[in-house]
mmCIF file of C-alpha atoms in Angstrom:
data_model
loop_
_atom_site.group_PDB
_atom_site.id
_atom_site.type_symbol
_atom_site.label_atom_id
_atom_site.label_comp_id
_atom_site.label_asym_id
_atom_site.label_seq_id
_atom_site.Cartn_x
_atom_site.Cartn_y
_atom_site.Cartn_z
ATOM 1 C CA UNK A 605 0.000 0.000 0.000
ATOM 2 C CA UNK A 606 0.947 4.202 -0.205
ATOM 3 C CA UNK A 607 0.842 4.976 3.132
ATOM 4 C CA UNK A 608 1.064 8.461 4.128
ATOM 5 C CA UNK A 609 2.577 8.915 8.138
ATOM 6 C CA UNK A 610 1.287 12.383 9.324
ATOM 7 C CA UNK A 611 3.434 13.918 12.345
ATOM 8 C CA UNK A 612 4.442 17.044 13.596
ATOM 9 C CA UNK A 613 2.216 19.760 13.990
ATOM 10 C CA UNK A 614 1.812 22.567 15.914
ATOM 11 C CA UNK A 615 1.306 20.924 19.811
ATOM 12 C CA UNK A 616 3.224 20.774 22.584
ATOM 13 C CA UNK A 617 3.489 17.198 21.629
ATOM 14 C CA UNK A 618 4.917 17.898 17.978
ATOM 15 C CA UNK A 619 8.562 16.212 18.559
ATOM 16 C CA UNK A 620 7.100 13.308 20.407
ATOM 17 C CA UNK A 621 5.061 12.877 17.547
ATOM 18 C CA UNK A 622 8.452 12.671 15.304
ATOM 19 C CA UNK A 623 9.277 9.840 17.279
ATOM 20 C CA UNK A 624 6.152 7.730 16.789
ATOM 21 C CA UNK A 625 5.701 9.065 13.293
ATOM 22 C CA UNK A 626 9.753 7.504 12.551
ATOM 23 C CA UNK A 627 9.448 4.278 14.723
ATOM 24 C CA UNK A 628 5.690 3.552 12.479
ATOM 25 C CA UNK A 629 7.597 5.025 9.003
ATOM 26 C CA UNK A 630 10.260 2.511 9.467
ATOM 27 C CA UNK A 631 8.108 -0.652 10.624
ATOM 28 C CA UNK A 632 5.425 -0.165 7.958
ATOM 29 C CA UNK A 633 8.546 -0.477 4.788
ATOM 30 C CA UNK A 634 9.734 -3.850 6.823
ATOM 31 C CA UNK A 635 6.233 -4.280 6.467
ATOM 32 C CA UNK A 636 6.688 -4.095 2.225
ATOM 33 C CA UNK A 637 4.885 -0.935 1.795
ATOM 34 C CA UNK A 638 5.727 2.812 0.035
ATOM 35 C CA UNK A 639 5.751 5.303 3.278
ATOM 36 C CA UNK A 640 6.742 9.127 3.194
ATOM 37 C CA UNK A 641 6.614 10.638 6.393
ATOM 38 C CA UNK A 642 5.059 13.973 6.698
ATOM 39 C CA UNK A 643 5.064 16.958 8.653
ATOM 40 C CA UNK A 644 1.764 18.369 8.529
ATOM 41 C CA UNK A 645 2.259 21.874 9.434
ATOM 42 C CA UNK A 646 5.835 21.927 7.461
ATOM 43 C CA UNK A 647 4.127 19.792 3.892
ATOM 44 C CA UNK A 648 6.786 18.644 1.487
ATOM 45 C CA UNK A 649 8.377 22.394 0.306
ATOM 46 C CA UNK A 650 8.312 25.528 -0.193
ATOM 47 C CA UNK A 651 6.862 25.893 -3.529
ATOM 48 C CA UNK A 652 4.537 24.041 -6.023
ATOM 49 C CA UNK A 653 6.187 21.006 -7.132
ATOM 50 C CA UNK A 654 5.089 17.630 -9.228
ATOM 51 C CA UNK A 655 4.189 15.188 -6.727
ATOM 52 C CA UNK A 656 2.713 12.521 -9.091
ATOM 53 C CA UNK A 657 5.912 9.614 -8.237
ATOM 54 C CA UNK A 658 6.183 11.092 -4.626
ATOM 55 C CA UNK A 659 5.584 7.818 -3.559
ATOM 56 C CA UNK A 660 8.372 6.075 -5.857
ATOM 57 C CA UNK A 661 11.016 8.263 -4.149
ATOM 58 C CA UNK A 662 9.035 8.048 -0.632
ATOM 59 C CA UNK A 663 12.453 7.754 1.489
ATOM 60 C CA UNK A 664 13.967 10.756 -0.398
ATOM 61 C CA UNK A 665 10.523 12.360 0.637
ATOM 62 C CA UNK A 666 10.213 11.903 4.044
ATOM 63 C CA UNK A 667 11.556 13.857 6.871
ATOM 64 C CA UNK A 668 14.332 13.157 9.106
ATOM 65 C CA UNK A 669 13.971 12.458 12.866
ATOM 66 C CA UNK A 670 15.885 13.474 15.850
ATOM 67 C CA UNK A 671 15.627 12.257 19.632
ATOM 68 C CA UNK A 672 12.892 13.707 21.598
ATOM 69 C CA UNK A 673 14.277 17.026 23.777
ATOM 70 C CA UNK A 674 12.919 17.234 27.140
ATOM 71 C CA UNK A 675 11.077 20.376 27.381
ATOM 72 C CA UNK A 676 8.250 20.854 24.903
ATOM 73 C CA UNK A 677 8.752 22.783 22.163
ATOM 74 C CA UNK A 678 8.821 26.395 21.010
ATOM 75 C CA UNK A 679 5.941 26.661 18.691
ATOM 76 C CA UNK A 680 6.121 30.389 17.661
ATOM 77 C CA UNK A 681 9.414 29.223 16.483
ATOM 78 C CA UNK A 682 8.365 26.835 14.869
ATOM 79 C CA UNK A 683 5.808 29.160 12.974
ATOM 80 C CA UNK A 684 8.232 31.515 12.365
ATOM 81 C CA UNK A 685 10.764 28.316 10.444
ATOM 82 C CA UNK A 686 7.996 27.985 7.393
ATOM 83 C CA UNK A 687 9.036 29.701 4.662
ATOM 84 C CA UNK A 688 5.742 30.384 2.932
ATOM 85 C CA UNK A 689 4.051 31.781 5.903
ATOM 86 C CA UNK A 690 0.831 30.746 5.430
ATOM 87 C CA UNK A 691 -2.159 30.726 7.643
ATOM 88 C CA UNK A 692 -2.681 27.323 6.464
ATOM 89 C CA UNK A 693 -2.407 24.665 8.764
ATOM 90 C CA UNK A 694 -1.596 22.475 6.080
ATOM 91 C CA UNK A 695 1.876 22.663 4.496
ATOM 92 C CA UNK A 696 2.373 22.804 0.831
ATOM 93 C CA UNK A 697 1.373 19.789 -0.809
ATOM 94 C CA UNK A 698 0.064 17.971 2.469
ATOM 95 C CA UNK A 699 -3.529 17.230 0.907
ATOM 96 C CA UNK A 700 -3.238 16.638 -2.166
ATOM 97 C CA UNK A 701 -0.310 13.640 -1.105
ATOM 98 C CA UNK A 702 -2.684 12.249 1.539
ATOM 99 C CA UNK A 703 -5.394 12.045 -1.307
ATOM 100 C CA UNK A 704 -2.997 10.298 -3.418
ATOM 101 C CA UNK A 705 -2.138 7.444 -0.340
ATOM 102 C CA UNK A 706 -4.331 4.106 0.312
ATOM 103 C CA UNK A 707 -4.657 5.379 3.934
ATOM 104 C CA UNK A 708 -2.678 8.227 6.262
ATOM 105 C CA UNK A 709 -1.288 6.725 9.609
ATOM 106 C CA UNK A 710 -1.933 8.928 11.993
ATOM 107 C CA UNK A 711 0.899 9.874 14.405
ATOM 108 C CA UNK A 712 0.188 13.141 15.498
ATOM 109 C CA UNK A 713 -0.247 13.894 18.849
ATOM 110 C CA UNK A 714 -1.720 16.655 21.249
ATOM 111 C CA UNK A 715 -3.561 19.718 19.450
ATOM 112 C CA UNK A 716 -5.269 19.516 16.125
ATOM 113 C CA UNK A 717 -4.041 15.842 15.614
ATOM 114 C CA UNK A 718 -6.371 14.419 18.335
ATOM 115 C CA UNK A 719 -9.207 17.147 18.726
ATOM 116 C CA UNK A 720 -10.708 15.642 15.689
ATOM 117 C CA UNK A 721 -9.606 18.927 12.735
ATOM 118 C CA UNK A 722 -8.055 17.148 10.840
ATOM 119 C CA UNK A 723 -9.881 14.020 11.167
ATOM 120 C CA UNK A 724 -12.858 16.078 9.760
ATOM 121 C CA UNK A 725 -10.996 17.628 7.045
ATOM 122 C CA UNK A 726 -9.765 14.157 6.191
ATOM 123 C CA UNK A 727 -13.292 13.346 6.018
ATOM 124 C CA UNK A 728 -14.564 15.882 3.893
ATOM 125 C CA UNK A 729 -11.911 15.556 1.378
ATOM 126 C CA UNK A 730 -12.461 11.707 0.932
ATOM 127 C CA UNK A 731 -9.219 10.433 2.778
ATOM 128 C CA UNK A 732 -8.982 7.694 4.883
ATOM 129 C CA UNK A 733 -6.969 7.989 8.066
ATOM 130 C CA UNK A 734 -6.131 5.497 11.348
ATOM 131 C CA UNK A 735 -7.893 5.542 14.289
ATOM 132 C CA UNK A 736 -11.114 7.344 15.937
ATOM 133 C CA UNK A 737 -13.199 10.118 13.960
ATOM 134 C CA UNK A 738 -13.735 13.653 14.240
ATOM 135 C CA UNK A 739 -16.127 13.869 17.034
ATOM 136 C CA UNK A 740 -14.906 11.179 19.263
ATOM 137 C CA UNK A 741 -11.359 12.450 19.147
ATOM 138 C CA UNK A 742 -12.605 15.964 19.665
ATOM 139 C CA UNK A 743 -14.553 14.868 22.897
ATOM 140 C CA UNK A 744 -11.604 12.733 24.318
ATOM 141 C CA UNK A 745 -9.250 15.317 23.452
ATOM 142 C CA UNK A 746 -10.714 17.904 25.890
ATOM 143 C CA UNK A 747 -10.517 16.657 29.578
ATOM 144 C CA UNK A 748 -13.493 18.272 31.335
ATOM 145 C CA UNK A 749 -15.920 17.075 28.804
ATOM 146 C CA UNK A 750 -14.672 14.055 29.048
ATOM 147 C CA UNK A 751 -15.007 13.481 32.534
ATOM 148 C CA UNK A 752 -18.972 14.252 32.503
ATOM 149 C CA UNK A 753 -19.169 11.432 30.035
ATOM 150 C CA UNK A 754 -17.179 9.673 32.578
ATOM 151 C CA UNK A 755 -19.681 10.637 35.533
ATOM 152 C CA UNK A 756 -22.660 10.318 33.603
ATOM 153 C CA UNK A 757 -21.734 6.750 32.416
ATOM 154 C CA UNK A 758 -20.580 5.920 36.391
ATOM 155 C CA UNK A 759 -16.958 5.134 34.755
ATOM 156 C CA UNK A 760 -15.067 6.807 38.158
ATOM 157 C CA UNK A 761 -13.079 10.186 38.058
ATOM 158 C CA UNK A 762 -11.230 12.571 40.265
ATOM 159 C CA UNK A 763 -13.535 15.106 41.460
ATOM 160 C CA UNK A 764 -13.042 18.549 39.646
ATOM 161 C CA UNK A 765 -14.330 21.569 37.593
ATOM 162 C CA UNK A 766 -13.168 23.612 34.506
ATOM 163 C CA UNK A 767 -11.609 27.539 34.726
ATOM 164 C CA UNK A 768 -11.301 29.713 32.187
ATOM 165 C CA UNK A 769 -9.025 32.663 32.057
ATOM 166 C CA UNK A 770 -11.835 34.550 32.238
ATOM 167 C CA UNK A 771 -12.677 33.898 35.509
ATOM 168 C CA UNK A 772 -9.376 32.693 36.948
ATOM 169 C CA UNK A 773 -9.527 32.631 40.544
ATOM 170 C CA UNK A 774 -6.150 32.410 42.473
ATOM 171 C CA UNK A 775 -7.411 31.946 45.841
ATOM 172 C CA UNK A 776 -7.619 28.302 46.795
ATOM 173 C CA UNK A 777 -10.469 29.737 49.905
ATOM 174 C CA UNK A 778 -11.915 30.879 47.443
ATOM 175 C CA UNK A 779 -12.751 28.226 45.536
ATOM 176 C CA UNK A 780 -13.685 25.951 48.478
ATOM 177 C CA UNK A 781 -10.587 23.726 47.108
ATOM 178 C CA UNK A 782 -8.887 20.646 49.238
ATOM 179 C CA UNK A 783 -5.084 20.534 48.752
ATOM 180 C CA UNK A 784 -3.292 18.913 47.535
ATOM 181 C CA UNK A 785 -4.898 19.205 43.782
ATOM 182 C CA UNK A 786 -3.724 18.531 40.295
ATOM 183 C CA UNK A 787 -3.927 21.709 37.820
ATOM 184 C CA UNK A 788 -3.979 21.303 34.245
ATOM 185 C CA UNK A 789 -4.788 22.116 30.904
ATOM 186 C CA UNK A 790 -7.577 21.267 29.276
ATOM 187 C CA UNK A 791 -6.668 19.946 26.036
ATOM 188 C CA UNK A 792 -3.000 19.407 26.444
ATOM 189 C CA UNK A 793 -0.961 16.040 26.627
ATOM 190 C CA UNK A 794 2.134 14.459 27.887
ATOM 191 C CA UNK A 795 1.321 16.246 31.092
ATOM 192 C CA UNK A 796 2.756 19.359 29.589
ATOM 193 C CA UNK A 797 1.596 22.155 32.119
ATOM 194 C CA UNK A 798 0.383 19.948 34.508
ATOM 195 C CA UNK A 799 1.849 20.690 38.489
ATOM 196 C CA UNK A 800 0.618 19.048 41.686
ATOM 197 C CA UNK A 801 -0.572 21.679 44.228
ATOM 198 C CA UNK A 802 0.452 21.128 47.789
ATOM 199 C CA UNK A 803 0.121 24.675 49.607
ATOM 200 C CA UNK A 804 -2.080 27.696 48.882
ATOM 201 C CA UNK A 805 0.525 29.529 47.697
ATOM 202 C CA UNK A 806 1.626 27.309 45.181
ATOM 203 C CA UNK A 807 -1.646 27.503 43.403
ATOM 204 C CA UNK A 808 -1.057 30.752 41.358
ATOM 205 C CA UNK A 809 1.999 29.824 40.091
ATOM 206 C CA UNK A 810 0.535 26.574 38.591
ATOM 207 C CA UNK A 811 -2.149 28.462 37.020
ATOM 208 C CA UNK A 812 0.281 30.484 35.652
ATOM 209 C CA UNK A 813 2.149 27.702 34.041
ATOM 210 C CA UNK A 814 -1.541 25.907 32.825
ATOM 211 C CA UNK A 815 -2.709 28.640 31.401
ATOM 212 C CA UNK A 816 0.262 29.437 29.479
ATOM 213 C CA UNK A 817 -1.003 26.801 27.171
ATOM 214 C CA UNK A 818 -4.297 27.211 27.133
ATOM 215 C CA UNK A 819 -7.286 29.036 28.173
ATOM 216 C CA UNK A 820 -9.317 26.340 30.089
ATOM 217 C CA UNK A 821 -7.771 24.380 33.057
ATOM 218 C CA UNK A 822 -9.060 21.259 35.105
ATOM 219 C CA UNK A 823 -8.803 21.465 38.713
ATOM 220 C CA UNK A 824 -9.101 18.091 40.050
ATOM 221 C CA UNK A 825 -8.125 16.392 43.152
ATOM 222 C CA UNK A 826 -4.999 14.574 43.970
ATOM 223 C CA UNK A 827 -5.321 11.178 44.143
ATOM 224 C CA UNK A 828 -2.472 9.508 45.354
ATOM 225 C CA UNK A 829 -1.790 6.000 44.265
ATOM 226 C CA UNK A 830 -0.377 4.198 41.456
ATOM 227 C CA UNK A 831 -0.509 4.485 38.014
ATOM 228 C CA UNK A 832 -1.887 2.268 35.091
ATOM 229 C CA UNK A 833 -2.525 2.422 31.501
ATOM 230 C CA UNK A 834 -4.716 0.162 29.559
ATOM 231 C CA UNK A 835 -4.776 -0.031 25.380
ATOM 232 C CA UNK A 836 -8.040 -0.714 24.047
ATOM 233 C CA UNK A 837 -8.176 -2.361 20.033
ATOM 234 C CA UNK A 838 -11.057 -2.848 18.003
ATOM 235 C CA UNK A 839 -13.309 -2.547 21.662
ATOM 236 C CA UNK A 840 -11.225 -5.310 23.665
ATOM 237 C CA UNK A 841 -8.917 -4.328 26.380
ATOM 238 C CA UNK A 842 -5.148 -5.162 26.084
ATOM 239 C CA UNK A 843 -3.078 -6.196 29.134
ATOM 240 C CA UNK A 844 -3.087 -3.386 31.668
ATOM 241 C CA UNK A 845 0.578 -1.667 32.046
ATOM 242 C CA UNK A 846 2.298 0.205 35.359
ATOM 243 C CA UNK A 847 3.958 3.235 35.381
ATOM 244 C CA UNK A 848 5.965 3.921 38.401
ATOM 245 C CA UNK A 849 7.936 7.236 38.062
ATOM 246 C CA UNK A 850 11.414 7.112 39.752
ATOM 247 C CA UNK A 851 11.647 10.639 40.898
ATOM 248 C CA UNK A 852 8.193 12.722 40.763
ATOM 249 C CA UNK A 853 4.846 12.039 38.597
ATOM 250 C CA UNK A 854 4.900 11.090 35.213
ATOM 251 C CA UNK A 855 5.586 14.569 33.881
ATOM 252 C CA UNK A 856 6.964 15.173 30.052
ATOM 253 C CA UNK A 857 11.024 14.642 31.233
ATOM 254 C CA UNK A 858 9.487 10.913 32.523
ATOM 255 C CA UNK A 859 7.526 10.278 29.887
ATOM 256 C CA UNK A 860 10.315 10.412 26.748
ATOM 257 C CA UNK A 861 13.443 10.177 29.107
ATOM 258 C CA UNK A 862 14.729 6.712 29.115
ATOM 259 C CA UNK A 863 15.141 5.108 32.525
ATOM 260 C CA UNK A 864 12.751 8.140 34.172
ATOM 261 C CA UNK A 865 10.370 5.369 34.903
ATOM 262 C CA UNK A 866 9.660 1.717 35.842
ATOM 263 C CA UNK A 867 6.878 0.334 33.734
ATOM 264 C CA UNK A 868 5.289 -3.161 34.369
ATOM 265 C CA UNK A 869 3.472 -4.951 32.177
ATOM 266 C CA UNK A 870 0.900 -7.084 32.595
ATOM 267 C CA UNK A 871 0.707 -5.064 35.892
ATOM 268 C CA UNK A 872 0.683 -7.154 39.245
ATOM 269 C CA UNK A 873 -2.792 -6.401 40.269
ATOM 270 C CA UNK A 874 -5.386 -9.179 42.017
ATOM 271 C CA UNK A 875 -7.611 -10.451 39.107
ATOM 272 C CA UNK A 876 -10.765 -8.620 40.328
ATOM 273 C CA UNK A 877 -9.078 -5.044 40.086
ATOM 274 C CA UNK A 878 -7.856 -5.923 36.379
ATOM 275 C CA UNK A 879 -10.430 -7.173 35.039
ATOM 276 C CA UNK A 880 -12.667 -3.957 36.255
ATOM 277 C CA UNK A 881 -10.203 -1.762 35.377
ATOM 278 C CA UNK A 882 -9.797 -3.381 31.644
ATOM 279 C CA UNK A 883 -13.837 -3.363 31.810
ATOM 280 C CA UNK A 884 -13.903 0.643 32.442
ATOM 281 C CA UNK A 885 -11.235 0.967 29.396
ATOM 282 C CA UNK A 886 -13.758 -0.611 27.465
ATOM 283 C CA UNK A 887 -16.644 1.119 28.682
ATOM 284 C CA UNK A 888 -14.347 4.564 27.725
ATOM 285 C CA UNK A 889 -14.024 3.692 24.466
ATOM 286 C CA UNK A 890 -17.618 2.728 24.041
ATOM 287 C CA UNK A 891 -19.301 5.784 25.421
ATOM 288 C CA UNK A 892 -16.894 8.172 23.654
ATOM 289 C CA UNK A 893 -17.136 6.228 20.220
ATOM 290 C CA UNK A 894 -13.244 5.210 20.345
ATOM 291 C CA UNK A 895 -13.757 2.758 17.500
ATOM 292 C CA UNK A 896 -10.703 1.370 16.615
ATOM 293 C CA UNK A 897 -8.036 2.176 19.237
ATOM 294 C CA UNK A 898 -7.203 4.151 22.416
ATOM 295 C CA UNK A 899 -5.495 4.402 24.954
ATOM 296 C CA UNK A 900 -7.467 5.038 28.742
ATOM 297 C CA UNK A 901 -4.893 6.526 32.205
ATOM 298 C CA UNK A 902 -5.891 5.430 35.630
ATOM 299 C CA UNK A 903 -5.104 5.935 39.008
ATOM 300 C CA UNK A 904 -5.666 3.389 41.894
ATOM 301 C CA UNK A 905 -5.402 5.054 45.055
ATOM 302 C CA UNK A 906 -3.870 3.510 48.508
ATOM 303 C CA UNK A 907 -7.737 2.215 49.306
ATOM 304 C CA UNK A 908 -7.727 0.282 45.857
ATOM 305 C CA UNK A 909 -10.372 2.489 44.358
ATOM 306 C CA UNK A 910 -10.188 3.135 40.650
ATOM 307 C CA UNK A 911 -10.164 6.246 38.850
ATOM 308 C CA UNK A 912 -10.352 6.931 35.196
ATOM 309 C CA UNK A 913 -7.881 10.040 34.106
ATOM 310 C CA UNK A 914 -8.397 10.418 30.358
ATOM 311 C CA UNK A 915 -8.317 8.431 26.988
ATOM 312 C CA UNK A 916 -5.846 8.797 24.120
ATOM 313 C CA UNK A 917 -6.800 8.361 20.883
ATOM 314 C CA UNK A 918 -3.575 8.534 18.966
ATOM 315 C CA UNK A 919 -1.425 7.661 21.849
ATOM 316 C CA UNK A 920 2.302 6.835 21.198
ATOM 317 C CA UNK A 921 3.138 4.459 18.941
ATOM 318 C CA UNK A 922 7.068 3.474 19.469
ATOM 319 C CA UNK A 923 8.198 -0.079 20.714
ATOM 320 C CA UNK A 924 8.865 1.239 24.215
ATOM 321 C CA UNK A 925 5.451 3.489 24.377
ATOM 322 C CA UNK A 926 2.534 2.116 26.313
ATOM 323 C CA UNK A 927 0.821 0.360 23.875
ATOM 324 C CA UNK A 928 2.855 -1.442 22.023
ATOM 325 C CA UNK A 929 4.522 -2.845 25.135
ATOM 326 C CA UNK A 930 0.535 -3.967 26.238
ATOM 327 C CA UNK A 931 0.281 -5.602 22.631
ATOM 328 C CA UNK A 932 3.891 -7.470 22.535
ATOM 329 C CA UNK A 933 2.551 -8.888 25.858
ATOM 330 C CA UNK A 934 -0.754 -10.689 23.512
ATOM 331 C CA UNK A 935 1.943 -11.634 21.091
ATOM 332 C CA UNK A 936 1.446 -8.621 18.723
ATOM 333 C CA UNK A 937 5.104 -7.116 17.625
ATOM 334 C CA UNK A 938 5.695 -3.765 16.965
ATOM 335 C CA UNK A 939 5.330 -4.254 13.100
ATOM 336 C CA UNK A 940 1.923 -6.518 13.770
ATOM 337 C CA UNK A 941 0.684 -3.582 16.029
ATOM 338 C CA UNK A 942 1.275 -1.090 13.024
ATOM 339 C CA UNK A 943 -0.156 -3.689 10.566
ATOM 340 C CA UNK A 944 -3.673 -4.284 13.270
ATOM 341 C CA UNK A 945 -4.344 -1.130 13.159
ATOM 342 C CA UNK A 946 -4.415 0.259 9.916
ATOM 343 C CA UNK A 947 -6.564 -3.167 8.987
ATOM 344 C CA UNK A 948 -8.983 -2.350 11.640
ATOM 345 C CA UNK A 949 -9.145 1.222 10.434
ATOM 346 C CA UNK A 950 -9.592 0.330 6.771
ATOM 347 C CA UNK A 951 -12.734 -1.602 7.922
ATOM 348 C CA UNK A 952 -14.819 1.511 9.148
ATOM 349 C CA UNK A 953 -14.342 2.649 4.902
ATOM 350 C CA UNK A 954 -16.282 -0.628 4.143
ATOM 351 C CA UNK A 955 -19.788 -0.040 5.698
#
């Protein structure tokens, strides 16, 4: 097949996307097929060019990948580094080469990529794309919507409540709030702008930091306990997976730095907490419409009480990321996991 791999972007999450986007690139040619990897913010050049044997020269094509920094990234520098300028957020050439592939592999993360965009533009312009649609990714994608489907589905959450900028409040009283608390934004990722609160006067400060990525926050509270992830394909959960940070949460520096964290998988749980949590990773992806993969947080606190963070719907896709460490546990390599998912995609095109 002429697979297209869209990464990049213009989210917090745009090298970490690199990183997927490369690992996928390079497993789906072992795989036999014709792959250009594409920044979708950056497009192929500069200028108008003849595209027609892209996919003939599709290694020549595709962009080149570097390790994942540890801070996020400087996206009005990234802006500023396009030569044509354009209020587009597609780069030159970045449509019309997805229309030309069998399917685009999704491996963007974070802003745009998973709040369902370009999903919908995908849609409207007839090309077919991995993973959820346009209005399931949009409602996963932004945190406090996503915990009322939670609560109104009884699928357990941290207790908490939206701000806007427009009525910020830094005045824990205030807000009749029980430290510690978690602030974060809304529709961010790789806990980029997330901080713990412990003391009143640590509040502000983490509001600062939230809100310099967005304009709407979840304040939640902190629920201490240990962490879990559970991938979800085609509906059925995978083997759940532990994430035990060595120093801290799991912040961005432990999520992409190697050795930042201890991750166990399957996860040494008693049966009857597994199975319930793999049930409410199901449940997630059925009451948000997660249709062909995902990728649901928990936390279970010191009382063994679940609690359902969020759900990914591109999450990372490299052999050490989450998922494909739950699938090589079923017996699914890395190349079978890229393989899986583009067939289960490619079914949703053939109702």
């Amino acid at each position: 097949m002429k697979i297209v791999v869209l990464a990049g972007g213009l989210s917090t999450e745009r090298d970490v996307s690199f990183k997927t986007g490369d690992m996928v690139s390079k497993a789906l040619r072992e795989n036999g097929h014709q792959v250009i990897l594409l920044d979708v913010f950056m497009g192929y050049s500069d200028k108008r060019e003849d595209v027609t044997d892209i996919f003939e020269k599709s290694e020549e094509a595709s962009i080149k990948v570097s390790d994942i920094p540890e801070i996020a990234p400087d996206i009005a520098k990234v802006k500023a580094s396009r030569k044509d300028q354009s209020d587009c957020f597609f780069g030159p050439n970045v449509i019309e080469i997805c229309q030309m592939a069998d399917i685009v592999f999704m491996a963007l993360h974070g802003e745009n990529g998973e709040n369902g965009k370009i999903q919908a533009t995908f849609d409207l312009f007839g090309i077919k794309y991995t993973g959820t649609g346009y209005l399931s990714s949009a409602i996963a994608m932004d945190k406090g919507l996503s915990k009322q489907f939670f609560r109104s589905h009884e699928i357990p959450t941290p207790a908490g409540f939206i701000m806007t900028k427009e009525n910020r409040v830094d005045t824990c009283s205030k807000l009749g709030l029980t430290l510690p608390c978690v602030v974060k934004p809304c529709c961010g990722g790789s806990s980029v702008g997330v901080s713990i609160v412990y003391k009143d006067e640590e509040f502000k400060a983490a509001l600062d930091e939230a809100f310099k990525w967005e304009n709407e926050l979840v304040i939640e509270e902190y629920v201490k306990g240990r962490e879990f992830s559970v991938g979800v394909i085609d509906y059925k959960a995978l083997p759940i997976i532990e994430i035990a940070p060595i120093k801290g949460f799991y912040d961005f520096k432990n999520k992409y730095k190697a050795g930042s964290a201890v991750e166990t998988c399957p996860a040494e749980l008693p049966d009857e907490i597994t199975e319930k949590m793999q049930r409410y990773a199901e449940k997630v992806a059925k009451v948000i419409g997660l249709d062909t993969y995902s990728r649901t947080d928990f936390l279970l606190s010191e009382k063994n009480e679940i609690f359902c963070l969020e759900a990914n719907t591109l999450p990372g896709m490299t052999p050490t990321s989450l998922l494909p460490q739950e699938a090589n546990v079923i017996g699914l390599n890395f190349n079978q996991l890229c393989e899986k998912l583009i067939e289960i995609s490619l079914k949703k095109y053939e109702k």
